[in-house]
Tab-separated table of C-alpha atoms and ligand atoms in Angstrom:
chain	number	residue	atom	x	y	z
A	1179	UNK	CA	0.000	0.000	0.000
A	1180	UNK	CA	2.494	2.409	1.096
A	1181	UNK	CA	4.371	1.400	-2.445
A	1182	UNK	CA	1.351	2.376	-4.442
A	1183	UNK	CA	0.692	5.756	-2.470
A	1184	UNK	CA	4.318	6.333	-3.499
A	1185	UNK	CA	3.654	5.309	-6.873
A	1186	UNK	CA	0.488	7.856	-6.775
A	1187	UNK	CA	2.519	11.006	-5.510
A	1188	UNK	CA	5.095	10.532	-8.457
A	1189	UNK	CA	2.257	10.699	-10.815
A	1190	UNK	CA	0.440	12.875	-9.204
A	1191	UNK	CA	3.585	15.300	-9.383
A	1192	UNK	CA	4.160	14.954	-12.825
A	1193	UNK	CA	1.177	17.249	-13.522
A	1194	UNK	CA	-1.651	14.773	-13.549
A	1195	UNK	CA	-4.732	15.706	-11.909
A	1196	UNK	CA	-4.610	12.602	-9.435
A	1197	UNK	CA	-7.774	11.419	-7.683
A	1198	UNK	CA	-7.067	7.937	-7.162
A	1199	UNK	CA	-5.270	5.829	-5.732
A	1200	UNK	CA	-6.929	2.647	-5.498
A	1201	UNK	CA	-7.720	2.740	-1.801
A	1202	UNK	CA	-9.728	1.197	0.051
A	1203	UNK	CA	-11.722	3.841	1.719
A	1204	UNK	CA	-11.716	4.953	-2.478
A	1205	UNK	CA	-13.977	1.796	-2.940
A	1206	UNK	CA	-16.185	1.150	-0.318
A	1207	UNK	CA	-19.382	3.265	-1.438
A	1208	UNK	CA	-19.918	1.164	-4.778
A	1209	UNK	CA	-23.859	1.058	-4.442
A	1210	UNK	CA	-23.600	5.192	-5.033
A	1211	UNK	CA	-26.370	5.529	-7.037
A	1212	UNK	CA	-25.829	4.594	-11.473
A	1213	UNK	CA	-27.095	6.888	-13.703
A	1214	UNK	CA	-28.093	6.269	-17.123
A	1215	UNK	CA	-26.086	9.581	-18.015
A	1216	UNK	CA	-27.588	9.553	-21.047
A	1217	UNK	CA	-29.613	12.572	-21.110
A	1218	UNK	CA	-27.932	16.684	-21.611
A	1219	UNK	CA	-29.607	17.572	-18.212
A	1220	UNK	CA	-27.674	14.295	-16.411
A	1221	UNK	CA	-24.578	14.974	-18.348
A	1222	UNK	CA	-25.161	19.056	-16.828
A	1223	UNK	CA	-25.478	17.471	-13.247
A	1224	UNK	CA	-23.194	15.016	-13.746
A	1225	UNK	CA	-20.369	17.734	-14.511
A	1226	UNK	CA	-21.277	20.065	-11.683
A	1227	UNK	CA	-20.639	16.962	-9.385
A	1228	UNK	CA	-17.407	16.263	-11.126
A	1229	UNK	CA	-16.387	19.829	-10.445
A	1230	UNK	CA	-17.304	19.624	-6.893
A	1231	UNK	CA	-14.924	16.338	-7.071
A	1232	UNK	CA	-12.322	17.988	-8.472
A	1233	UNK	CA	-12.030	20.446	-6.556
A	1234	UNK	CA	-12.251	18.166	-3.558
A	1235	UNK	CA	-9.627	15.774	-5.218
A	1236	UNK	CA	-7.688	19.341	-5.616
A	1237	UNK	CA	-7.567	19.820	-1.904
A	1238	UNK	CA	-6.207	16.721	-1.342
A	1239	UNK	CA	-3.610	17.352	-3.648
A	1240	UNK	CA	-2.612	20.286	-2.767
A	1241	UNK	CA	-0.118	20.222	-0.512
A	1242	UNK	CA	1.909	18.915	-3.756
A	1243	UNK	CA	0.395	21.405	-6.499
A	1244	UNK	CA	0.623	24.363	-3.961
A	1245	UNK	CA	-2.206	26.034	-5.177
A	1246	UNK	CA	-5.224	27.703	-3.811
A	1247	UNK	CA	-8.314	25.999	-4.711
A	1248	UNK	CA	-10.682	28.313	-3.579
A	1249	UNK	CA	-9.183	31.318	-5.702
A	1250	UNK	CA	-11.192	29.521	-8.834
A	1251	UNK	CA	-13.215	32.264	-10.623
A	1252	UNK	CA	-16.808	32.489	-12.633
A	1253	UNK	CA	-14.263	32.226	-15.944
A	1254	UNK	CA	-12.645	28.954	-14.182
A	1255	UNK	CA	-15.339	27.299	-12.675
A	1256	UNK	CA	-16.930	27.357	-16.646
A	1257	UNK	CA	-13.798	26.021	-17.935
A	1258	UNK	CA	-14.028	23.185	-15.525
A	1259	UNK	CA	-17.226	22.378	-16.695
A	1260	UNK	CA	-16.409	21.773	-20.119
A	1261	UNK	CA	-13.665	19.276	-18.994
A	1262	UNK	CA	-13.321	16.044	-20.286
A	1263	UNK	CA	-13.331	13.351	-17.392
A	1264	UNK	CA	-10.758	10.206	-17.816
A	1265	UNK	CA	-10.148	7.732	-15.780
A	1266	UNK	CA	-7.071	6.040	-16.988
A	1267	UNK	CA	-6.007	2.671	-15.447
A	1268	UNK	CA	-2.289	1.358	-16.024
A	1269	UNK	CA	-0.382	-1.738	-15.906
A	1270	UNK	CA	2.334	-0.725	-13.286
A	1271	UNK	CA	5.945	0.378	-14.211
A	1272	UNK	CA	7.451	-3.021	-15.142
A	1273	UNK	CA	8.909	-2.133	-18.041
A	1274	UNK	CA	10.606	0.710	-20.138
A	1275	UNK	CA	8.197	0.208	-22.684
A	1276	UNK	CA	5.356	0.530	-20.054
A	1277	UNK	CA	7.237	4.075	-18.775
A	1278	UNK	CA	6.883	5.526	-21.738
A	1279	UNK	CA	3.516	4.723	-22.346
A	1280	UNK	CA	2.767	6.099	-19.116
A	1281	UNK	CA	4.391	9.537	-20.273
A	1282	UNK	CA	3.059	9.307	-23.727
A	1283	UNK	CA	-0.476	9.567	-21.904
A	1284	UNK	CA	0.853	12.367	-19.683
A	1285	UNK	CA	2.435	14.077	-22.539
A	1286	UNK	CA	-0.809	13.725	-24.622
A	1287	UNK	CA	-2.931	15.260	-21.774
A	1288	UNK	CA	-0.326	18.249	-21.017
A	1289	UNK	CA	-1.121	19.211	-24.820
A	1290	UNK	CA	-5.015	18.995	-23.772
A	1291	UNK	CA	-6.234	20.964	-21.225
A	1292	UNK	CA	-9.948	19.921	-21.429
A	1293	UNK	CA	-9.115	16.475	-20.328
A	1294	UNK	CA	-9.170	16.088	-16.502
A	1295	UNK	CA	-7.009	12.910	-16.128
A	1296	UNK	CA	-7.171	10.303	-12.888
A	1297	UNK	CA	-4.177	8.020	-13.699
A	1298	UNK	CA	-4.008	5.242	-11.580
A	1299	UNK	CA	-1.045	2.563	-11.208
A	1300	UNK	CA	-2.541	-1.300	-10.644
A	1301	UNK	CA	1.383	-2.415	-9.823
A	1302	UNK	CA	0.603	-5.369	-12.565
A	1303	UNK	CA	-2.158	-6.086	-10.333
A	1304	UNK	CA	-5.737	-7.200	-11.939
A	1305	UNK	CA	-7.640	-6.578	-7.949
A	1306	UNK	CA	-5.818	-3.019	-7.988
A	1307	UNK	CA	-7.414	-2.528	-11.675
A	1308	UNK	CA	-10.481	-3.770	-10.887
A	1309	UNK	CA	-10.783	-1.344	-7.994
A	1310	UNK	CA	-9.446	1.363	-9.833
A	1311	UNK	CA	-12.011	1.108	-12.355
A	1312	UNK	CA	-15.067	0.820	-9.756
A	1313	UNK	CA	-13.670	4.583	-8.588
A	1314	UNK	CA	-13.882	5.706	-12.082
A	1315	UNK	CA	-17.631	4.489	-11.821
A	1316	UNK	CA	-18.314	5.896	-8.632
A	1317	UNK	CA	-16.568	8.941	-9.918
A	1318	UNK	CA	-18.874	9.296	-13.061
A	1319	UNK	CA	-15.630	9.830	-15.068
A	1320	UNK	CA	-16.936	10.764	-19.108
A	1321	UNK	CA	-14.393	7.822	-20.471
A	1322	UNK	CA	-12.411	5.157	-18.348
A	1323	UNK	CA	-9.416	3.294	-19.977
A	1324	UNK	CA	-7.096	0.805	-19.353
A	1325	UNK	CA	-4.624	-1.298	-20.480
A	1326	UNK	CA	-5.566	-4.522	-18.884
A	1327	UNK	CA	-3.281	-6.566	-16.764
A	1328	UNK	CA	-4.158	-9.660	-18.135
A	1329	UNK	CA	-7.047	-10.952	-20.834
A	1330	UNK	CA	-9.451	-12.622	-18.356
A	1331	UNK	CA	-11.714	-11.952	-15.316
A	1332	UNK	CA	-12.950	-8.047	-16.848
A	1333	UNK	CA	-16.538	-8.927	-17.789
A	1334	UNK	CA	-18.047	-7.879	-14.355
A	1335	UNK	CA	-16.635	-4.904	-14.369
A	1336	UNK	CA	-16.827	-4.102	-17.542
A	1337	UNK	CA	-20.469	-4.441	-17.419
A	1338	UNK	CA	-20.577	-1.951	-14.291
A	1339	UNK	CA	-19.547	0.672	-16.524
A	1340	UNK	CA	-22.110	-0.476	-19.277
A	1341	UNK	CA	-24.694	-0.083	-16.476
A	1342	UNK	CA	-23.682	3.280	-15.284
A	1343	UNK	CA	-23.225	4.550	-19.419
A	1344	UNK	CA	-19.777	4.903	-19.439
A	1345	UNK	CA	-17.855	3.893	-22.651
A	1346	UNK	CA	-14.943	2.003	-22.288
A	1347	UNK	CA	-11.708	2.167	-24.244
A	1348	UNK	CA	-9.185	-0.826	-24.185
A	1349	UNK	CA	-5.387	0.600	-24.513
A	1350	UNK	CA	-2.630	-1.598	-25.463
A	1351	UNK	CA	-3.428	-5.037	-24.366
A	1352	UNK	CA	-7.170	-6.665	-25.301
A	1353	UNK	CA	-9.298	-8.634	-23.004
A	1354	UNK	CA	-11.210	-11.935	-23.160
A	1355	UNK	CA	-14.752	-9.927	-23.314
A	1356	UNK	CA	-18.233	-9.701	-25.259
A	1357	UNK	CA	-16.596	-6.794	-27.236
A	1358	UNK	CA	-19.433	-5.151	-26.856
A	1359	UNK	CA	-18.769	-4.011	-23.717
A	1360	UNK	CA	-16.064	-1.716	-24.650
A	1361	UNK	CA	-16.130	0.709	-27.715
A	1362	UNK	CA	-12.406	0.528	-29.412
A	1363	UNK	CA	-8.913	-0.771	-28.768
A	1364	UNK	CA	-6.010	1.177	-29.356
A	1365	UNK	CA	-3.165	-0.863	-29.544
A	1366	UNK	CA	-0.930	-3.347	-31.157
A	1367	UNK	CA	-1.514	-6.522	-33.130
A	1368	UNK	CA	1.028	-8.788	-30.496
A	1369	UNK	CA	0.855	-12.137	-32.663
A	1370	UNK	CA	1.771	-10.199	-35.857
A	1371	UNK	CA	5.164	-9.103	-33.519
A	1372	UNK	CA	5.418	-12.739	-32.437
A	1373	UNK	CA	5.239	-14.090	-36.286
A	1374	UNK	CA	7.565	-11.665	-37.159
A	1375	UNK	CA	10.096	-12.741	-34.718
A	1376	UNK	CA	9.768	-16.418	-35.945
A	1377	UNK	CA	9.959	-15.059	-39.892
A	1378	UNK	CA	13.153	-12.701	-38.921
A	1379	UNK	CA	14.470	-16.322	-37.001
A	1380	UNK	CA	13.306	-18.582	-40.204
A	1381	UNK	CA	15.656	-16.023	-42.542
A	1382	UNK	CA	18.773	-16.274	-40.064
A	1383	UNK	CA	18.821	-19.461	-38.580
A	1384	UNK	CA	22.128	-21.238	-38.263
A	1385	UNK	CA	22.505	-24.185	-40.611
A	1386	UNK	CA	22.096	-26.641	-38.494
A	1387	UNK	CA	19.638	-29.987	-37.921
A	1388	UNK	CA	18.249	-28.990	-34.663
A	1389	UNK	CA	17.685	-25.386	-33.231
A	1390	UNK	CA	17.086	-25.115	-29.868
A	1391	UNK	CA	14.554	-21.919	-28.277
A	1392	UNK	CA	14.707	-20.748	-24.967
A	1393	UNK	CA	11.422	-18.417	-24.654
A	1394	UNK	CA	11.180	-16.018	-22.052
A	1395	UNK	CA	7.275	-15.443	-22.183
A	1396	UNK	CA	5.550	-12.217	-20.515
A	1397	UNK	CA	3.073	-11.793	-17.613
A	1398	UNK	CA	0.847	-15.071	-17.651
A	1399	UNK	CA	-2.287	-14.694	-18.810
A	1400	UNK	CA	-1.694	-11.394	-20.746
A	1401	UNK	CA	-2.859	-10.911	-24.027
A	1402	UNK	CA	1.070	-9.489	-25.388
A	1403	UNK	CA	2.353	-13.132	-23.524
A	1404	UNK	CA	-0.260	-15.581	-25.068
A	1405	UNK	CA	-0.265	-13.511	-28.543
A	1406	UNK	CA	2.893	-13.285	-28.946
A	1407	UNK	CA	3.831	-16.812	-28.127
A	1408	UNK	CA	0.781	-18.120	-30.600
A	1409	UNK	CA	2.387	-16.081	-34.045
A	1410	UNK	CA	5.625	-17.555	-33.312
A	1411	UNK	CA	4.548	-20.722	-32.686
A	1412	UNK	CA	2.713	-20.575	-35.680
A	1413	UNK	CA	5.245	-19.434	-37.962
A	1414	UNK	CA	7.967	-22.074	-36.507
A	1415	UNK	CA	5.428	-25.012	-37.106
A	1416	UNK	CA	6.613	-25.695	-40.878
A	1417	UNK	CA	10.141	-25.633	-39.716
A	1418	UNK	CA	10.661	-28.386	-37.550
A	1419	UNK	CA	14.318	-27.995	-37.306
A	1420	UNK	CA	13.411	-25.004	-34.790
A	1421	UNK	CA	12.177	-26.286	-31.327
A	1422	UNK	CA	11.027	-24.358	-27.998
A	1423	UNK	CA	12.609	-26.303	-25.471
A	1424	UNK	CA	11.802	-24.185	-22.573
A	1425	UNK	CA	9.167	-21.509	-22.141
A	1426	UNK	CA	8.956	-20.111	-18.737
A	1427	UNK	CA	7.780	-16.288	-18.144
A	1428	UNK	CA	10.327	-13.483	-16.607
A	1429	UNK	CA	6.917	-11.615	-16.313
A	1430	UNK	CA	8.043	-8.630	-18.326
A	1431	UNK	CA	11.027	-7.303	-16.172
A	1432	UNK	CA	14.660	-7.007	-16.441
A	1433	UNK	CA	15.276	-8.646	-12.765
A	1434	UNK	CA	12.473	-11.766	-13.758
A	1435	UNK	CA	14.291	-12.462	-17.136
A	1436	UNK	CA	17.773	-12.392	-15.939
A	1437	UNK	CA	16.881	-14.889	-13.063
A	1438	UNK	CA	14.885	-17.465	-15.116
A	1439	UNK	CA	17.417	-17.283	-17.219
A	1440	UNK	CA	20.105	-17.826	-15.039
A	1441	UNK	CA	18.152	-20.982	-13.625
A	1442	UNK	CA	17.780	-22.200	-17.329
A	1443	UNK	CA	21.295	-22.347	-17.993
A	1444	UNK	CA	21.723	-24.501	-15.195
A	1445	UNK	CA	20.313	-27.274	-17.268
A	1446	UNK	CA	21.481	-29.325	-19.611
A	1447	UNK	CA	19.164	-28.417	-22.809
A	1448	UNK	CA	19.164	-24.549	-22.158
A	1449	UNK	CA	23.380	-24.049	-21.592
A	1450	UNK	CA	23.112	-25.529	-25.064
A	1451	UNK	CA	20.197	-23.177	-26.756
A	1452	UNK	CA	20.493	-21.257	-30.031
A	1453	UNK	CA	17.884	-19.005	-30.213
A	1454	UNK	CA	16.723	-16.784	-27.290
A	1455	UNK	CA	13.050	-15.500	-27.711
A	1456	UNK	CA	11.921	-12.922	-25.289
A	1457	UNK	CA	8.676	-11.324	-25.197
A	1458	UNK	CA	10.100	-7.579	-24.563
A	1459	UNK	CA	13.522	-6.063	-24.271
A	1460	UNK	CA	13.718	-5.798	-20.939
A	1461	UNK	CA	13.908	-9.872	-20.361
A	1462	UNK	CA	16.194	-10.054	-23.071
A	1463	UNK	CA	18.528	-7.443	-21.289
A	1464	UNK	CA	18.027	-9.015	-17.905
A	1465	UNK	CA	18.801	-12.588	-19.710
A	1466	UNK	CA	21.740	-11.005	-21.545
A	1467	UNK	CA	23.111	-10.581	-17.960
A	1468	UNK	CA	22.798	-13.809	-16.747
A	1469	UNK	CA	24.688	-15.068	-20.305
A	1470	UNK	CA	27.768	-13.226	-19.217
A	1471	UNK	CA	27.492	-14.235	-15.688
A	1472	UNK	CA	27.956	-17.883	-16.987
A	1473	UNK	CA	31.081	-16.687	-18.966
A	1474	UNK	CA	28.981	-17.136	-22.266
A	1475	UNK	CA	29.124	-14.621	-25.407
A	1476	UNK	CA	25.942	-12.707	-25.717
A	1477	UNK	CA	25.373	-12.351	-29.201
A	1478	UNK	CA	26.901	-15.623	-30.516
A	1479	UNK	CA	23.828	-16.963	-29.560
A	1480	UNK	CA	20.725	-15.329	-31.526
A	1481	UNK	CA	18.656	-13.164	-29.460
A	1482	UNK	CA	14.962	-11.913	-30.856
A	1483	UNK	CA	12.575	-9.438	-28.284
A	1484	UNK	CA	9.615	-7.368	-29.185
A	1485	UNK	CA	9.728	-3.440	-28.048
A	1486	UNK	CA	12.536	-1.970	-29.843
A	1487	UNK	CA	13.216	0.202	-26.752
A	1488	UNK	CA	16.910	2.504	-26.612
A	1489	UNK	CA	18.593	0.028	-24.561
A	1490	UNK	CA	18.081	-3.059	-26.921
A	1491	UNK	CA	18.853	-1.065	-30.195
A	1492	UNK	CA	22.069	-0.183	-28.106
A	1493	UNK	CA	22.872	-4.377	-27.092
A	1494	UNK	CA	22.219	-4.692	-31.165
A	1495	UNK	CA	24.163	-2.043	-32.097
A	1496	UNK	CA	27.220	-3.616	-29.907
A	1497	UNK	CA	26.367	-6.870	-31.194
A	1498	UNK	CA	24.976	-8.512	-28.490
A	1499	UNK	CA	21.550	-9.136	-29.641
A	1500	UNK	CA	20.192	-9.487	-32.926
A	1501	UNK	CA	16.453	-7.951	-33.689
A	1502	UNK	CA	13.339	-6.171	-31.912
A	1503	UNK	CA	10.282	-6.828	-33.330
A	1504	UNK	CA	9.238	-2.959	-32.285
A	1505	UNK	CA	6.008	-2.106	-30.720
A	1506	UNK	CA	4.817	1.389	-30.344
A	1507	UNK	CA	4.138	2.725	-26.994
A	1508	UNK	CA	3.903	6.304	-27.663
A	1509	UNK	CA	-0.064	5.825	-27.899
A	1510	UNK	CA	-1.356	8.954	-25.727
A	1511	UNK	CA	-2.125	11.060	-29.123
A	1512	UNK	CA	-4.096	8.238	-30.535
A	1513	UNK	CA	-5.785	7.402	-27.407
A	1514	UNK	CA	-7.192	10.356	-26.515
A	1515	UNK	CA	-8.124	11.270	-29.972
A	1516	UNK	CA	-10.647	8.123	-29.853
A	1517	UNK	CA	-11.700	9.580	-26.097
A	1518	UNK	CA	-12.456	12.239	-27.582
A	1519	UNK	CA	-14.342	11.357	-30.451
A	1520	UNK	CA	-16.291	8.604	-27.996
A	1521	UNK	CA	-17.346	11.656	-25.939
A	1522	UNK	CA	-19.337	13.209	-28.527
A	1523	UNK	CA	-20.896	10.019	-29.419
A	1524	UNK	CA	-18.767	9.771	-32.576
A	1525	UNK	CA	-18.374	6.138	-33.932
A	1526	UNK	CA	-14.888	5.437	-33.649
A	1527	UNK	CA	-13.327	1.515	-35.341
A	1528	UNK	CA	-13.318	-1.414	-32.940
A	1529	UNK	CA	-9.991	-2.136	-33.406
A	1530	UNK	CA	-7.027	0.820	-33.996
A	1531	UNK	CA	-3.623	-0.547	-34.751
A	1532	UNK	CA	-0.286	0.889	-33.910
A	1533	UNK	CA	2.392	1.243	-37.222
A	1534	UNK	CA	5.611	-0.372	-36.179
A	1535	UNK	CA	8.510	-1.800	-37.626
A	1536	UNK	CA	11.461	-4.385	-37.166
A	1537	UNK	CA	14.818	-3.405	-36.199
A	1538	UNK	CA	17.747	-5.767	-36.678
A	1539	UNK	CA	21.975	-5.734	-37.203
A	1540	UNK	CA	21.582	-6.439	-40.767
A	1541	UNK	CA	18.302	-4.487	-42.689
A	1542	UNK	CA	16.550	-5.022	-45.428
A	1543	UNK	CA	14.853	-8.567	-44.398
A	1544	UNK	CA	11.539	-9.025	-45.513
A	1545	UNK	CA	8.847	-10.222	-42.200
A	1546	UNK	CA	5.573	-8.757	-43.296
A	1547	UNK	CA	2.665	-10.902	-43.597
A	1548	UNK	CA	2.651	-11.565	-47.377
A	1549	UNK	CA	-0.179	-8.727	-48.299
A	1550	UNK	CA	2.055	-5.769	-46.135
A	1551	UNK	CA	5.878	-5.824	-46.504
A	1552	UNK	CA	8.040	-4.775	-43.324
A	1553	UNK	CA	11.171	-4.959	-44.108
A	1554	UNK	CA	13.374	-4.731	-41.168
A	1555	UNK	CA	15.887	-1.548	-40.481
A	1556	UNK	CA	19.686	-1.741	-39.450
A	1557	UNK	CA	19.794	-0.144	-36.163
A	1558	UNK	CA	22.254	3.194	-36.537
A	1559	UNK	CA	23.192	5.560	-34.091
A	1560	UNK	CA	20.940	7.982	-35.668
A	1561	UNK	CA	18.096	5.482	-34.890
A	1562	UNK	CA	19.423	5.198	-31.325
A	1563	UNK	CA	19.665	9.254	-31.111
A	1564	UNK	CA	16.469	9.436	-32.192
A	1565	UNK	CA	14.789	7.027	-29.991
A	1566	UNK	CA	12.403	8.605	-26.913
A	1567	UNK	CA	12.261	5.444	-24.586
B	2214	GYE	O1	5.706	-5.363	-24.661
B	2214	GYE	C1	6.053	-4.988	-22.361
B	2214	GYE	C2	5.159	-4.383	-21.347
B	2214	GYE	O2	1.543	-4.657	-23.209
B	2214	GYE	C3	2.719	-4.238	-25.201
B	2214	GYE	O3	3.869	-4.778	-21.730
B	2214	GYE	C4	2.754	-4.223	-23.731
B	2214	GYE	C5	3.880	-5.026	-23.110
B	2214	GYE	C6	5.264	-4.662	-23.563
B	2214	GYE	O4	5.500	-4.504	-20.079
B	2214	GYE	O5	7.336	-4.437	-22.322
């Protein structure tokens, strides 16, 4: 608990109008009463309540912001009334793709000053999302979104918001839900990355009769872990040469992957593996570690992760791993251009896909799907320069 409040305060003083934390005492009047919001006159009320909470969220806040709630004039109190209400729920921190997502949405809603933000952190959590997303409720928030921990378990509360007329946007990662119960997804197509690992692996693959995978799989449960591992799996099928010997998950972080990886080379198959297979960058880094610990070569072994974040184009760059299937999490823009289109009861598509690309030590290799070509780019220092996570 006192983690997360910590967690809150840096968000909170990074500009975000915070409101919730998750708490307990934040949850325990669920039965408030639902409205149907669907009416001008409820939306009227609804946003003179949300003003009253937001000043009262202010207060709370204040001691951080330093400013003086109660100096808010007639000009003010209308331009809090036209304010956009979005409760955002996030994944946690784990990774460095996951950080700049977070500041992607922070940068996106510094640029918009008619969205009134309440971020809250679920620590990779699904109980601390679930809650968070009850506050939003309670809260009458315009728009909640989230980027769910995992795929499962979100129908309940999903259908909360449906109840109380709150649309629902889905950012990054999908759930296992009636899609109906949310209005769009922003976010990438994870078993595209995962078949484009395999195709990238299917191009270089040593010359040899067996090829041995160690993959390091994400968060269990999560739609990037089970997506990504079913397009590789897919794409490996027709070469049976290439085998996954061990898939265990390093749950998305740099510490996880280096120490299931370190326990993997203990055995007998994986101190012998060819490929490594990571699900992000940061397990691939953390299992790059645990390589050299053993007094092996990083790099002489291949080494494939999705993200395409600074530090990995660096470790290709220097030769010590060899392509990032890339996956875009500078998504605040795009996200809150779908809020705000879902606010005014615009129709926005189910399903919005990020445009990425593949980044490798050599260039020019072809891993699209057959209809779209992606052909991958040599990582250069101007790529590396140019690179904001
Ligand atoms: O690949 C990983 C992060 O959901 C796409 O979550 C995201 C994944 C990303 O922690 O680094």
């Amino acid at each position: 608990m006192k983690k997360l409040f910590a967690a809150c305060i840096i968000l909170a003083a990074s500009a975000l109008v915070f409101t919730s934390c998750g708490s307990k005492s934040d949850d325990s009047d669920e039965d408030e009463e639902s409205s149907s919001r669907s009416g001008k006159k409820e939306r009227v009320e609804k946003r003179e309540k949300d003003e009253d909470d937001f000043r009262g969220s202010k207060k709370k806040t204040d001691w951080i912001h330093g400013e003086d709630e109660m100096a808010s004039s007639a000009k003010e109190e209308k331009a809090l009334s036209e304010k956009l209400s979005v409760g955002f729920s996030q994944v946690g921190a784990e990774s460095d793709w996951r950080r700049a997502s977070t500041k992607s949405i922070e940068d996106a809603v510094a640029q918009r000053p008619q969205i009134e933000l309440t971020f809250s952190d679920a620590m990779q959590k699904q109980e601390n999302q679930i809650k968070a997303i009850r506050s939003f409720i309670r809260k009458k928030v315009d728009v909640i979104a989230f980027s769910p921990v995992v795929s499962s378990g979100f129908e309940g509360i999903l259908k909360e918001a449906g109840e109380a007329g709150i649309p629902v946007v889905l950012v990054d990662r999908a759930v296992d839900a009636d899609p109906s119960l949310y209005v769009s997804l922003v976010g990438s197509d994870f078993t595209e990355e995962g078949r484009r690992a395999a195709r990238w692996l299917i191009a270089n693959k040593p010359a040899q009769d067996s090829i041995k995978v160690i993959e390091l799989s994400g968060t269990p449960g999560s739609a990037p872990a089970i997506e990504r591992q079913k397009g590789f799996a897919e794409i490996i099928e027709s070469t049976p040469e290439i085998k996954v010997v061990f898939s265990q998950s390093g749950n998305f972080t740099r510490v996880e992957g280096k120490r299931v990886m370190e326990a993997i080379l203990q055995t007998p198959e994986g101190k012998d593996f060819d490929v490594l297979f990571a699900h992000n960058d940061d397990m691939a880094l953390g299992a790059i570690e645990a390589i050299r610990d053993v007094g092996k070569v990083p790099g002489k072994d291949i080494i494939i992760s999705v993200d395409g974040i600074k530090d990995i184009l660096k470790a290709i760059r220097d030769g010590n791993a060899n392509c990032t299937v890339e996956c875009n999490p500078l998504i605040g823009p795009q996200l809150f251009d779908v809020i705000e289109k879902v606010a005014k009861g615009e129709t926005v598509p189910a399903r919005i896909p990020s445009i990425e690309g593949v980044f490798d030590n050599v260039g020019g290799f072809e891993v699209g799907d057959g209809y779209e070509s992606v052909k991958t780019t040599k990582v250069t220092q101007d790529i590396i320069d140019g690179r904001k996570y």
